[in-house]
Coordinates of C-alpha atoms (C1' of nucleotides) in Angstrom, one line a residue:
Chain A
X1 CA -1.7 -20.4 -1.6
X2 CA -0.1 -21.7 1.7
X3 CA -0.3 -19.8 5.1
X4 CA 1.7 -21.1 8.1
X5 CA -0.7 -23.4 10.7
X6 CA 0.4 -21.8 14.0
X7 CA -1.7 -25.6 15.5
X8 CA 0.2 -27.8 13.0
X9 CA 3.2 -25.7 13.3
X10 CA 3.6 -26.1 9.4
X11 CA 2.6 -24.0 6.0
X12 CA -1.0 -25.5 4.6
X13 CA -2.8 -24.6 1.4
X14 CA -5.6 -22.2 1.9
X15 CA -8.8 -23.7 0.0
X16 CA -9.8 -22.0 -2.4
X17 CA -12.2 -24.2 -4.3
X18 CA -15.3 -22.5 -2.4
X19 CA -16.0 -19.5 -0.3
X20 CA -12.8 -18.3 1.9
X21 CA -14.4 -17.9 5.6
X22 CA -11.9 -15.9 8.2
X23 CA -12.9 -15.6 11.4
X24 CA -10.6 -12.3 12.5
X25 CA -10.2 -11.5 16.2
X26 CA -11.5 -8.0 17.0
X27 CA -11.0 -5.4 19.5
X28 CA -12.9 -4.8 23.0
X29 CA -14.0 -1.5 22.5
X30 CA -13.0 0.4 25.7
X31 CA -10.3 2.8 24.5
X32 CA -9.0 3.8 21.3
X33 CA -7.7 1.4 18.7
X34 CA -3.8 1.4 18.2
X35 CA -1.2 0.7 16.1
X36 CA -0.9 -2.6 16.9
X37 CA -4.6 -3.6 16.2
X38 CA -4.0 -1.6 13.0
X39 CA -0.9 -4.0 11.9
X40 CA -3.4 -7.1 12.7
X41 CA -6.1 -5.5 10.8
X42 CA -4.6 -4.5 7.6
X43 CA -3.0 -7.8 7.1
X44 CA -6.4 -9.4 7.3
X45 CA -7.3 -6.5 5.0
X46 CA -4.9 -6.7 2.4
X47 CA -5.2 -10.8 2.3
X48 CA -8.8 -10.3 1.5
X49 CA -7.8 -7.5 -1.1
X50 CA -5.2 -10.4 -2.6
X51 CA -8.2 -13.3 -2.7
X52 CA -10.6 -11.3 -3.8
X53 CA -8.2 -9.7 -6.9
X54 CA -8.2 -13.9 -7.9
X55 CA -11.9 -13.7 -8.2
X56 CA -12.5 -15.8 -4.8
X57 CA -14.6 -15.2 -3.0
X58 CA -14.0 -14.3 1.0
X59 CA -16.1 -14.0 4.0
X60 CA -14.5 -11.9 6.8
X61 CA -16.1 -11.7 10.0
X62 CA -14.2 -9.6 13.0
X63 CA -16.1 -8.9 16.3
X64 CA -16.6 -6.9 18.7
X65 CA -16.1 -7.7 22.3
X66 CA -18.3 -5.2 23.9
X67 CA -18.6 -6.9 27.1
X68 CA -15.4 -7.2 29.1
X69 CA -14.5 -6.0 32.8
X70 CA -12.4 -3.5 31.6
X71 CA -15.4 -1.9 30.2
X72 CA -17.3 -2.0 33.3
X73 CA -14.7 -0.4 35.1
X74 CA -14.0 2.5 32.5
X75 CA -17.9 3.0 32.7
X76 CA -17.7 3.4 37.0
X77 CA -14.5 5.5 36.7
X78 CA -17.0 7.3 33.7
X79 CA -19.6 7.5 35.4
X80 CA -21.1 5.9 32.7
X81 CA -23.1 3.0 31.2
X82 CA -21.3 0.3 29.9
X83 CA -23.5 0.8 26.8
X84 CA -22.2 4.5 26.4
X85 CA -18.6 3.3 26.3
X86 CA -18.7 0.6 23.9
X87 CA -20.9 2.6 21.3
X88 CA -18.3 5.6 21.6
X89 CA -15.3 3.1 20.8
X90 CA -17.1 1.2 17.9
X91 CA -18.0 4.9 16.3
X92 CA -14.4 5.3 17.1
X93 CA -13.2 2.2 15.8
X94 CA -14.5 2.7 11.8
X95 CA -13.3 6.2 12.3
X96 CA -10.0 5.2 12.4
X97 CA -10.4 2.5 10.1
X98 CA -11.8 3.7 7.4
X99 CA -8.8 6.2 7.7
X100 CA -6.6 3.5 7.3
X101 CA -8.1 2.5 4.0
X102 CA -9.3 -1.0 5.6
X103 CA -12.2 -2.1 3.7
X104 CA -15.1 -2.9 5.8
X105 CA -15.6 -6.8 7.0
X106 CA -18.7 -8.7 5.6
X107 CA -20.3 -9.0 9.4
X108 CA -19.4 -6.8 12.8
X109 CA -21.1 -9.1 15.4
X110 CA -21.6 -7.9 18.8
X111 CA -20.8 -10.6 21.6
X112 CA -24.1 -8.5 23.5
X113 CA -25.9 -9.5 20.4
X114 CA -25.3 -12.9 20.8
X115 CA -26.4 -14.1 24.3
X116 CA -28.5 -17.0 23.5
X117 CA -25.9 -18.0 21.1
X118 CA -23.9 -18.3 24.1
X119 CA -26.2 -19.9 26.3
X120 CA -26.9 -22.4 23.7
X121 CA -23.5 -23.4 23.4
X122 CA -22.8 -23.3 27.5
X123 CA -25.9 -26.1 27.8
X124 CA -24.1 -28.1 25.2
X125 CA -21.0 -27.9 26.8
X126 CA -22.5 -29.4 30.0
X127 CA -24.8 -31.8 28.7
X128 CA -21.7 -33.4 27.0
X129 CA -20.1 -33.5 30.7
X130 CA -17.1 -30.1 29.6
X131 CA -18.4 -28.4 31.9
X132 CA -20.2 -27.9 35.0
X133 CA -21.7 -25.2 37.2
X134 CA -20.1 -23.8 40.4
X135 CA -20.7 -20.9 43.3
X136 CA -19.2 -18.0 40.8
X137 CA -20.2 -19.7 37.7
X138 CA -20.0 -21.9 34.8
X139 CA -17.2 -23.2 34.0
X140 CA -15.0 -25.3 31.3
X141 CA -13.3 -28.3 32.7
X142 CA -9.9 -27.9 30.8
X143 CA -9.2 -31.5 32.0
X144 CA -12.5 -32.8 30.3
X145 CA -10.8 -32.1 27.1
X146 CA -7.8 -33.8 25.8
X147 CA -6.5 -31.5 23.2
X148 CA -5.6 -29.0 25.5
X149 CA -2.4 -27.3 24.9
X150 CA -2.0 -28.1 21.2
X151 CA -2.6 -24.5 20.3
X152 CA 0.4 -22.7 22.5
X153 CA 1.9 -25.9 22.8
X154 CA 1.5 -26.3 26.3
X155 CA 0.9 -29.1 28.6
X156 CA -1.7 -29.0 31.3
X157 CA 0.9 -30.6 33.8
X158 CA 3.2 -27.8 33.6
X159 CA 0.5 -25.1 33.3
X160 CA -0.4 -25.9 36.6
X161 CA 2.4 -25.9 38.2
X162 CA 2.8 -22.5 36.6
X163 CA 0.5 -21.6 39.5
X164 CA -0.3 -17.9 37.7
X165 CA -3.7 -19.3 37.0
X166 CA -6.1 -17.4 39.1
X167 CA -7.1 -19.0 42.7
X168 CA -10.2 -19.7 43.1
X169 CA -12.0 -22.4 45.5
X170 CA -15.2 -22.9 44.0
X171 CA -13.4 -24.6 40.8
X172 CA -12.8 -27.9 40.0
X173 CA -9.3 -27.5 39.0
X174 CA -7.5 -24.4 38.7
X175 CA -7.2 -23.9 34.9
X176 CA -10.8 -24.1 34.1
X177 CA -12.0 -21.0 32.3
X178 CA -15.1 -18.9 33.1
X179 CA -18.1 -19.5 30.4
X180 CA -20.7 -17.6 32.4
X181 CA -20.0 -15.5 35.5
X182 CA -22.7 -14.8 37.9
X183 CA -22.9 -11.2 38.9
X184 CA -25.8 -9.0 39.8
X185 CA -24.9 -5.6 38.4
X186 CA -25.3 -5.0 34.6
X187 CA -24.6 -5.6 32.0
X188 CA -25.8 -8.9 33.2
X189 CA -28.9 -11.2 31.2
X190 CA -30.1 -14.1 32.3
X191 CA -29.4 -17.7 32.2
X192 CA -30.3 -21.2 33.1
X193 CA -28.3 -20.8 36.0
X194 CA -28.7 -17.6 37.1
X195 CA -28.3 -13.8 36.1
X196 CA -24.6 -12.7 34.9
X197 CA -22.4 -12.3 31.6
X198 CA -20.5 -14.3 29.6
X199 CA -16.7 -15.4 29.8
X200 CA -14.5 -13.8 27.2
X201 CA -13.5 -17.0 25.2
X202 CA -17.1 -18.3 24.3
X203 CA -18.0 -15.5 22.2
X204 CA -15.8 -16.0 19.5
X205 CA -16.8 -20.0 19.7
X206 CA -20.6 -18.6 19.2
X207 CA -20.1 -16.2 16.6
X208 CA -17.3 -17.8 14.5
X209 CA -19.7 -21.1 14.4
X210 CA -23.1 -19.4 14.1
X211 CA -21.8 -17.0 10.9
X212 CA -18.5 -19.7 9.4
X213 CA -19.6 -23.2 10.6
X214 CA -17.5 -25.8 12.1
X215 CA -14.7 -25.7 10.5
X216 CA -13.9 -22.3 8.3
X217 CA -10.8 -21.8 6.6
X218 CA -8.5 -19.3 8.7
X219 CA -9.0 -18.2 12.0
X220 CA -6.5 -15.2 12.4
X221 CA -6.0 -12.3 15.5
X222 CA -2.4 -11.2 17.3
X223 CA 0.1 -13.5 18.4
X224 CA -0.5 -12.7 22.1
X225 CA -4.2 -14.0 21.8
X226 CA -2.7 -17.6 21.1
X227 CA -3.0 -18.1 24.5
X228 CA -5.2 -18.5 26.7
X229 CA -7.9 -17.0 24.5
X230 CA -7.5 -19.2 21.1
X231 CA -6.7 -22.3 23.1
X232 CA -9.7 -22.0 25.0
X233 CA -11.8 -21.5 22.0
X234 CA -10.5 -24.5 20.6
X235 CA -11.0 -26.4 23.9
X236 CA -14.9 -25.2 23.8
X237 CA -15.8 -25.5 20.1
X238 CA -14.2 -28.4 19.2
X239 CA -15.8 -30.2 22.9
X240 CA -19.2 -28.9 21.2
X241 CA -19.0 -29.9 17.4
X242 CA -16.8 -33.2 18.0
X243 CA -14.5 -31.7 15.1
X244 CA -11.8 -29.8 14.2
X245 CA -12.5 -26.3 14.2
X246 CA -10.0 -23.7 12.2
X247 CA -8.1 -25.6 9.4
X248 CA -5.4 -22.8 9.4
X249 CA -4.2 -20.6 12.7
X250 CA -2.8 -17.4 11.4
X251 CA -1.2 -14.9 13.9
X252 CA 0.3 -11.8 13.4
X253 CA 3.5 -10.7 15.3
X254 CA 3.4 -8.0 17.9
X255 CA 4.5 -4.1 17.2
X256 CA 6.9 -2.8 19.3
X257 CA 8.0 0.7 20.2
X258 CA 11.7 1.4 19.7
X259 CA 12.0 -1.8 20.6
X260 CA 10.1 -1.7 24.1
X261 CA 6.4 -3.7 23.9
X262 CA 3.8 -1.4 23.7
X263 CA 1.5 -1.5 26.8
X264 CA -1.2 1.1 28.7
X265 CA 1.4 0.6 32.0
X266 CA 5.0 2.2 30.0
X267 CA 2.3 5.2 28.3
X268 CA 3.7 3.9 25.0
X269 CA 0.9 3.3 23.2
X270 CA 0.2 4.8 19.7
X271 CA -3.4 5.6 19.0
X272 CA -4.4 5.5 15.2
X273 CA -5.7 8.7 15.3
X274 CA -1.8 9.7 16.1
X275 CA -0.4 7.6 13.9
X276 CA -2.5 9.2 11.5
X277 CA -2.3 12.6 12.2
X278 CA 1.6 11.8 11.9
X279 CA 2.1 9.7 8.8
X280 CA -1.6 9.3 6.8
X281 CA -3.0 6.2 5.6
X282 CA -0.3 5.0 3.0
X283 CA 2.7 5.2 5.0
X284 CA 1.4 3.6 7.8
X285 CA -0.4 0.5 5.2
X286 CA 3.2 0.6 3.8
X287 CA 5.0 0.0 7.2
X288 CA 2.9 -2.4 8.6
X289 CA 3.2 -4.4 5.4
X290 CA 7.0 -4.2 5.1
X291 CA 7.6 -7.2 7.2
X292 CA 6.9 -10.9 7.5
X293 CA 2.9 -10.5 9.2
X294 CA 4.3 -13.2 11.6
X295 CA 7.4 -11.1 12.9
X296 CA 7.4 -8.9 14.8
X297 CA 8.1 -5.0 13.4
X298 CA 9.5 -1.9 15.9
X299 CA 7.6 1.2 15.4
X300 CA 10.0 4.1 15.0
X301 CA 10.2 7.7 13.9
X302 CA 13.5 6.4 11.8
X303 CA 11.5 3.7 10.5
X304 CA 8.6 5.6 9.4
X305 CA 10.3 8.7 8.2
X306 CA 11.9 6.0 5.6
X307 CA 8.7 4.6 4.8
X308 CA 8.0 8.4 3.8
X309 CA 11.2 8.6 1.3
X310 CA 9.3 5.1 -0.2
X311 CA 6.0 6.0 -0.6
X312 CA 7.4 9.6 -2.6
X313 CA 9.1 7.5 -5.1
X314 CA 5.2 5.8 -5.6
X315 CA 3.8 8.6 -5.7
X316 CA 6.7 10.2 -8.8
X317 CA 6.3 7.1 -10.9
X318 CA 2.4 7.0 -10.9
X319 CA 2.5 10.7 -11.8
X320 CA 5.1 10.3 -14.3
X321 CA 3.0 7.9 -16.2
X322 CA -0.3 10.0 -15.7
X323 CA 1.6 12.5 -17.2
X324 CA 3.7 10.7 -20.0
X325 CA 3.1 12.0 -23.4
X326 CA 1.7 10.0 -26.3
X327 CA 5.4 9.9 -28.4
X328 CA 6.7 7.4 -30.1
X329 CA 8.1 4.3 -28.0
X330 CA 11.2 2.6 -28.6
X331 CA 10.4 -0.6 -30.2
X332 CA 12.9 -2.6 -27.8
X333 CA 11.7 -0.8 -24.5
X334 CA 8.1 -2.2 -25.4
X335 CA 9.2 -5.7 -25.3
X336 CA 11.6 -5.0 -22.4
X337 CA 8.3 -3.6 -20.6
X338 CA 5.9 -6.5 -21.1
X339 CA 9.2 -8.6 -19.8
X340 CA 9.7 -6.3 -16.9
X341 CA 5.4 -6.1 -15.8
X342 CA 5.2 -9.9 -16.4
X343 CA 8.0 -10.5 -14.0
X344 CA 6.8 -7.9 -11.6
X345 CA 3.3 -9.9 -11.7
X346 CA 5.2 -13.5 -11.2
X347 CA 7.6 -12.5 -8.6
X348 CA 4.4 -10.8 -6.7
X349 CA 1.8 -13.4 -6.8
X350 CA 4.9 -16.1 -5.8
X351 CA 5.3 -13.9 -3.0
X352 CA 1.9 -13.6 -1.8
X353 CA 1.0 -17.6 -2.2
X354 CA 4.1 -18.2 0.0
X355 CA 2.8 -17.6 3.4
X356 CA 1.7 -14.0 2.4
X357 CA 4.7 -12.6 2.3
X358 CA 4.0 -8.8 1.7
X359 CA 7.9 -8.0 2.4
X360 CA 9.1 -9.3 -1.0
X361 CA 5.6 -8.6 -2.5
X362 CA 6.7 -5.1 -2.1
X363 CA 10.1 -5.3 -3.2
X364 CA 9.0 -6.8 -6.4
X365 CA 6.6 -3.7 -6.5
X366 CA 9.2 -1.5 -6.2
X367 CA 11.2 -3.1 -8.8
X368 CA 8.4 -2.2 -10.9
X369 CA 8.5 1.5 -9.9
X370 CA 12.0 2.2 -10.3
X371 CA 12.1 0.4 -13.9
X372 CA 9.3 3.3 -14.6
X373 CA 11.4 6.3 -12.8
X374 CA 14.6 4.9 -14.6
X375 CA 12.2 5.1 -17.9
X376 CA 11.3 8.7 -16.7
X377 CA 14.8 10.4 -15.9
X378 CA 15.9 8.4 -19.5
X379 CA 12.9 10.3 -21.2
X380 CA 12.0 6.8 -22.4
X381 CA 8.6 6.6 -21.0
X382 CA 5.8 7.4 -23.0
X383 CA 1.8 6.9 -22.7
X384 CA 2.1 3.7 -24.6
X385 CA 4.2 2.4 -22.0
X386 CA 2.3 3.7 -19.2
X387 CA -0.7 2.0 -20.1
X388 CA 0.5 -1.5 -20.0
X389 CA 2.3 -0.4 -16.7
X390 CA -0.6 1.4 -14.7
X391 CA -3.0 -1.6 -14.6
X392 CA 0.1 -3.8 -12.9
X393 CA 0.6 -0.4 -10.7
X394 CA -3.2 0.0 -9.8
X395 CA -4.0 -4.1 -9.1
X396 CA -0.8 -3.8 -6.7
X397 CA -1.2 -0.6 -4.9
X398 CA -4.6 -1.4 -4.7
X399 CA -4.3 -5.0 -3.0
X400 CA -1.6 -3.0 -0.6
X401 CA -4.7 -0.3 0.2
X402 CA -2.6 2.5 -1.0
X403 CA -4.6 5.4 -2.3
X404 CA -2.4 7.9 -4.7
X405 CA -3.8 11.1 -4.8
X406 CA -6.7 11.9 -7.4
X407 CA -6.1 14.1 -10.2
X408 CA -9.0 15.6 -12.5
X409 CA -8.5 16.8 -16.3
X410 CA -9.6 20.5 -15.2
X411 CA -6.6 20.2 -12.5
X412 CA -4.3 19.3 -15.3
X413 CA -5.2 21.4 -17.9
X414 CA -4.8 24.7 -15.2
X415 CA -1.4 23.2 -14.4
X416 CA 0.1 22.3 -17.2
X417 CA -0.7 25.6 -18.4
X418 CA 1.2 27.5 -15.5
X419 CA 3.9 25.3 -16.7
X420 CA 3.9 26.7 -19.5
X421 CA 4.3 30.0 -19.1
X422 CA 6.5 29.4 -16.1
X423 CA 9.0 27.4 -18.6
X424 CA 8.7 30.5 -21.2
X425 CA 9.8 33.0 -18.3
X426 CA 12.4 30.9 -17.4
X427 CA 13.7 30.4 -21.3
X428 CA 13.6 34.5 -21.5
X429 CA 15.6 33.7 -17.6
X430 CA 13.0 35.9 -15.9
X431 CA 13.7 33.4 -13.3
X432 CA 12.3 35.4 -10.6
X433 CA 8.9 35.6 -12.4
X434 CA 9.2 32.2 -12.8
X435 CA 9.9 31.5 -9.1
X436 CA 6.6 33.2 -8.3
X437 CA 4.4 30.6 -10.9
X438 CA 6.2 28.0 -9.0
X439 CA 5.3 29.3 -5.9
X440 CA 1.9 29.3 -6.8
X441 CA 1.7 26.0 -7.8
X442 CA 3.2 24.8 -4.9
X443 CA 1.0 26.4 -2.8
X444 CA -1.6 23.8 -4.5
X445 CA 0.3 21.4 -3.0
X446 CA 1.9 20.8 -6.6
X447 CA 5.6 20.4 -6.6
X448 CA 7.1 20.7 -10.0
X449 CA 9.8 18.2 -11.6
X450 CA 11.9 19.8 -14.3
X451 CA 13.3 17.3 -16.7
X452 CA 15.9 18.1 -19.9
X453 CA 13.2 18.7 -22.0
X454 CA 9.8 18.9 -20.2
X455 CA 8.8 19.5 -16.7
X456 CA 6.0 17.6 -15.3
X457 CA 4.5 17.6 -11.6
X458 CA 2.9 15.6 -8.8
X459 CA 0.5 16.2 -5.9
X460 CA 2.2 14.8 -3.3
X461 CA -0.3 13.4 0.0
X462 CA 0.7 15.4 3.1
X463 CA 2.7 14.0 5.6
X464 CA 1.7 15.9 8.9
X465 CA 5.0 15.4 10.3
X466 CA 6.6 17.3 7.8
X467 CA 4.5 20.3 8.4
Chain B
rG1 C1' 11.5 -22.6 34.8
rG2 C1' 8.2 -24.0 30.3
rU3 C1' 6.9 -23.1 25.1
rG4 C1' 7.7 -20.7 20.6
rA5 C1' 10.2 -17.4 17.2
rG6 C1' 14.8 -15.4 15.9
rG7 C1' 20.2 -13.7 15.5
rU8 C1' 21.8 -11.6 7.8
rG9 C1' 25.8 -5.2 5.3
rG10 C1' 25.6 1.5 8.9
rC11 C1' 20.0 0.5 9.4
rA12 C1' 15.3 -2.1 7.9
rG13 C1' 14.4 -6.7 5.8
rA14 C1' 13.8 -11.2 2.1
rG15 C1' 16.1 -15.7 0.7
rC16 C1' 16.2 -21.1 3.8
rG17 C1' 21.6 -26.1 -0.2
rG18 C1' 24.8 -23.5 -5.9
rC19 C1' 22.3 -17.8 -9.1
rU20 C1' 24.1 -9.3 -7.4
rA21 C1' 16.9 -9.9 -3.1
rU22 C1' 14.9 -5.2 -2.2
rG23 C1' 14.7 -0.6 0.2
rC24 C1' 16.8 3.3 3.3
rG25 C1' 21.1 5.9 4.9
rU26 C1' 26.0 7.9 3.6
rU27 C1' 29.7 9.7 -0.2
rC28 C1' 30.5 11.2 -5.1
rG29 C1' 28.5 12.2 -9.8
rC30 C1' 24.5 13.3 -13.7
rC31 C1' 20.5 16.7 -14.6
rU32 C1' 19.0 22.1 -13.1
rG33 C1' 18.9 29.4 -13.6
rC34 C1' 18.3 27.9 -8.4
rA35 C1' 15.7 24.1 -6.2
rA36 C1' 13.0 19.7 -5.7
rA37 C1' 12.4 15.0 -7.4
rG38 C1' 14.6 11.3 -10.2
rC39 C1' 18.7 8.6 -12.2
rG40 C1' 24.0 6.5 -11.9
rA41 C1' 28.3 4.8 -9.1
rA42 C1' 30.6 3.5 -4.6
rU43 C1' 29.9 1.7 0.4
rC44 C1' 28.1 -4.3 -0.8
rU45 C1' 31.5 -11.2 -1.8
rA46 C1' 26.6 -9.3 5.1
rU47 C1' 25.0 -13.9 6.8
rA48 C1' 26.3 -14.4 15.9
rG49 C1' 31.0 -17.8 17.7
rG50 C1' 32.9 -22.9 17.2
rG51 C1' 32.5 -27.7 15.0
rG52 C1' 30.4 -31.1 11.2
rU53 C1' 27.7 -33.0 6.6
rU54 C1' 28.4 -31.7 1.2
rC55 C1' 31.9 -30.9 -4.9
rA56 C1' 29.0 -26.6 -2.8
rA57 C1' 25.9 -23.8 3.4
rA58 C1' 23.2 -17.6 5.3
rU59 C1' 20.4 -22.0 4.0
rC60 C1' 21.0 -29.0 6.7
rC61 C1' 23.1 -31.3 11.6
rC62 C1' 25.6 -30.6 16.6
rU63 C1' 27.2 -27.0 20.1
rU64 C1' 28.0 -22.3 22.6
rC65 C1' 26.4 -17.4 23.3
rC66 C1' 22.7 -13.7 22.7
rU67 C1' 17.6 -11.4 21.6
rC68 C1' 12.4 -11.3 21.6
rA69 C1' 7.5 -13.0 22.6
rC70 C1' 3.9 -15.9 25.3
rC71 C1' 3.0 -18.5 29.9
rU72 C1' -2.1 -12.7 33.8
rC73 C1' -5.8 -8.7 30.4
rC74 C1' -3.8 -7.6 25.7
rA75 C1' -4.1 -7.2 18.3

RNA sequence: GGUGAGGUGGCAGAGCGGCUAUGCGUUCGCCUGCAAAGCGAAUCUAUAGGGGUUCAAAUCCCUUCCUCACCUCCA
């Protein structure tokens, strides 16, 4: 499988050979997680999903940054500890996340949890001469190391001369990054060189080397934390271990809002818990997954309302098969099916080893499900052909963390006996009795399909927007 | 200003030297007691403009124009 190297600017093959460790950037857990992070997150999901289906074996560990000045200040406009905050938007966090069908990570570290981590890796960095201690703190000499840039390809002369770094006297030069700033209010701990907190960058550097090593296989988070925040944390970890850290950048493209980038200032965000309430899990898994990872994708009600029209004719061909009847298949359509499934599984694996591509993995997966509704409005499909399609169907839609609605046998014997009687009202055209059997199934959230010869059903998830 | 990614049919979005991507929308049709869903056909020889390379270019090269992101915290 190849993934594109945002560092080497070119597409590298994952190894595979041994364990699979990802190092995912997380959230800071001071509000409520949004679309966006959901986009980041379900890629990361849905790769794992894909390794693990090919029996290899991944480690996935995504933080927590749960120490951050923009906690501190939500906890004094709170009133509140900073401990209070961050445990409200972690419970928060695998609310929303489990909604979304996101399989948990192997490890949730803390960067509070990992202080002496820190501190360890701060002394390092100034025994080897990267970095020094000053009035406000410690800090990393970005001139000390000579890799700098090679991330967001950018070079120290002109970052300078960008003059947007932050002015402050007591530093060496003006783009050297905070490791450990002093402060005497908590959440502070202490250190060799006095009481305070940790920077931002170095707990990733800690935590990603402490749980993956030196140098794991993919180190992945949003485009916009290419820089300063992955530069720097190859500009400390790499100063500490002498090697290469990542092997392969992966960065996922920003979400937009009708085409405006979504930020707290324009009051266009959109929480999880509203994307939710709008469109449910699938359709959301299903948008996010529609486009390159790398690109970026427009949230829009047009957009998503399409994604709805999509995910229906998903949910029709998995209940079609459910419901196909053991007949007689055509000898011709049996070969034509193992063609059309073997193809499907081709086309969708190619997809998937070429830089992830989920756009085309889906449009071979709906090549698969319009093969099976063409089957169904023919009256070609039968249970024999269902069963060498559904496993294709589940591995798929379950890689994609799409969830169809469960059915149980006592559910389908109940309704496929209201079917019946509704469909011998309907032959003795007492269609308004029949209406009121139709009604009723509906109201279990059953809508009824009525072919030439049969009529079969499906239980459609609901949309909240179309209620 | 710097750096990077792009500009593909009405829309979304793949392809990245030769082969209808795919999906949505719209229109018409099939099916139906009515509906819903599904299916079929059309829209559909679309590749920002201009040069060039090539037997062949959306795909490679040059150039012009435009868009977006990052350069401050951000997934």
């Amino acid at each position: 499988m190849k993934i594109f190297d945002t560092l080497s600017v070119t597409e590298r093959y994952l190894d595979t050979s041994d364990v699979v460790r990802i190092y995912l950037c997380g959230v800071t857990v001071y509000d409520e997680s949004h679309i966006g992070h959901a986009r980041t997150i379900i890629v990361f999901d849905t790769l794992k999903r894909y390794l693990e289906t090919k029996n290899i074996k991944v480690k996935l560990i995504q933080n927590f940054t749960d120490v951050d000045d923009k906690i501190i200040n939500r906890a004094k406009k709170e009133n509140s500890s900073a401990d209070m905050i961050t445990s409200r938007y972690i419970t928060n966090y695998f609310e929303d996340f489990d909604r979304l069908q996101v399989k948990r990570a192997d490890l949730y570290p803390k960067a509070t949890e990992h202080i002496t981590d820190m501190i360890d890796l701060i002394k390092g960095l100034i025994d080897k001469g990267f970095a020094y201690v000053s009035k406000n703190g410690v800090y990393f000499s970005v001139l000390k190391f000579n890799g700098y840039g090679k991330l967001s390809k950018k070079h120290v002369e002109e970052l300078v001369a960008g003059a947007r770094v932050e002015v402050d006297e007591t530093k060496k030069d003006p783009l050297d990054f905070a490791l450990w700033k002093f402060s005497s209010e908590p959440p502070m701990w202490d250190s060799p060189w006095g009481r305070g907190r940790p920077g931002w960058h170095i707990e990733c550097s800690a935590m990603s080397l402490k749980y993956l090593g030196n140098n794991f296989e993919i180190h992945g988070g949003g485009r916009d934390l290419i820089f300063p925040h992955h530069e720097n944390e190859i500009a400390q970890s790499e100063s500490f271990t002498g090697t290469n850290f990542a092997k392969i950048w992966m960065h996922v493209g920003m979400v937009t809002i009708n085409g405006e980038k979504m930020s707290k200032s324009l009051g266009n965000t959109k929480s999880i818990d509203y994307v939710l309430k709008r469109w449910g899990p699938n359709i959301i898994r299903l948008f996010c997954l529609s486009g390159h990872y790398s690109k970026p994708i427009d949230y829009s009600e047009d957009m998503l309302k399409e994604t709805v029209t999509k995910w229906r004719q998903v949910e029709n061909c998995y209940f079609e098969m459910n419901l196909a009847e053991n007949i007689q298949t055509r000898p011709e359509l049996l070969n034509q099916i193992h063609e059309i499934t073997n193809e499907t599984n081709l086309e969708f694996g190619n997809a998937l080893d070429s830089d992830f591509n989920t756009s085309l993995a889906i449009s071979a997966f709906f090549k698969l499900v319009k093969h099976v509704n063409q089957m169904a409005s023919a009256e070609t499909l039968t249970r024999e052909i269902s069963d060498i399609v559904l496993p294709v169907f589940h591995r798929m839609s379950n890689i994609f963390g799409l969830k169809l609605v469960e059915i149980t046998e006592k559910e389908k014997t109940r309704i496929s006996d209201l079917i019946k009687l509704r469909n011998t009202l309907r032959l003795e055209k007492k269609f308004q009795d029949a209406d009121v059997i139709r009604k009723q199934i509906s109201d279990m959230d059953i809508t009824l399909i009525d072919h030439k010869t049969r009529t079969t059903w499906m239980k459609q998830e609901k949309i909240g927007i179309e209620n």
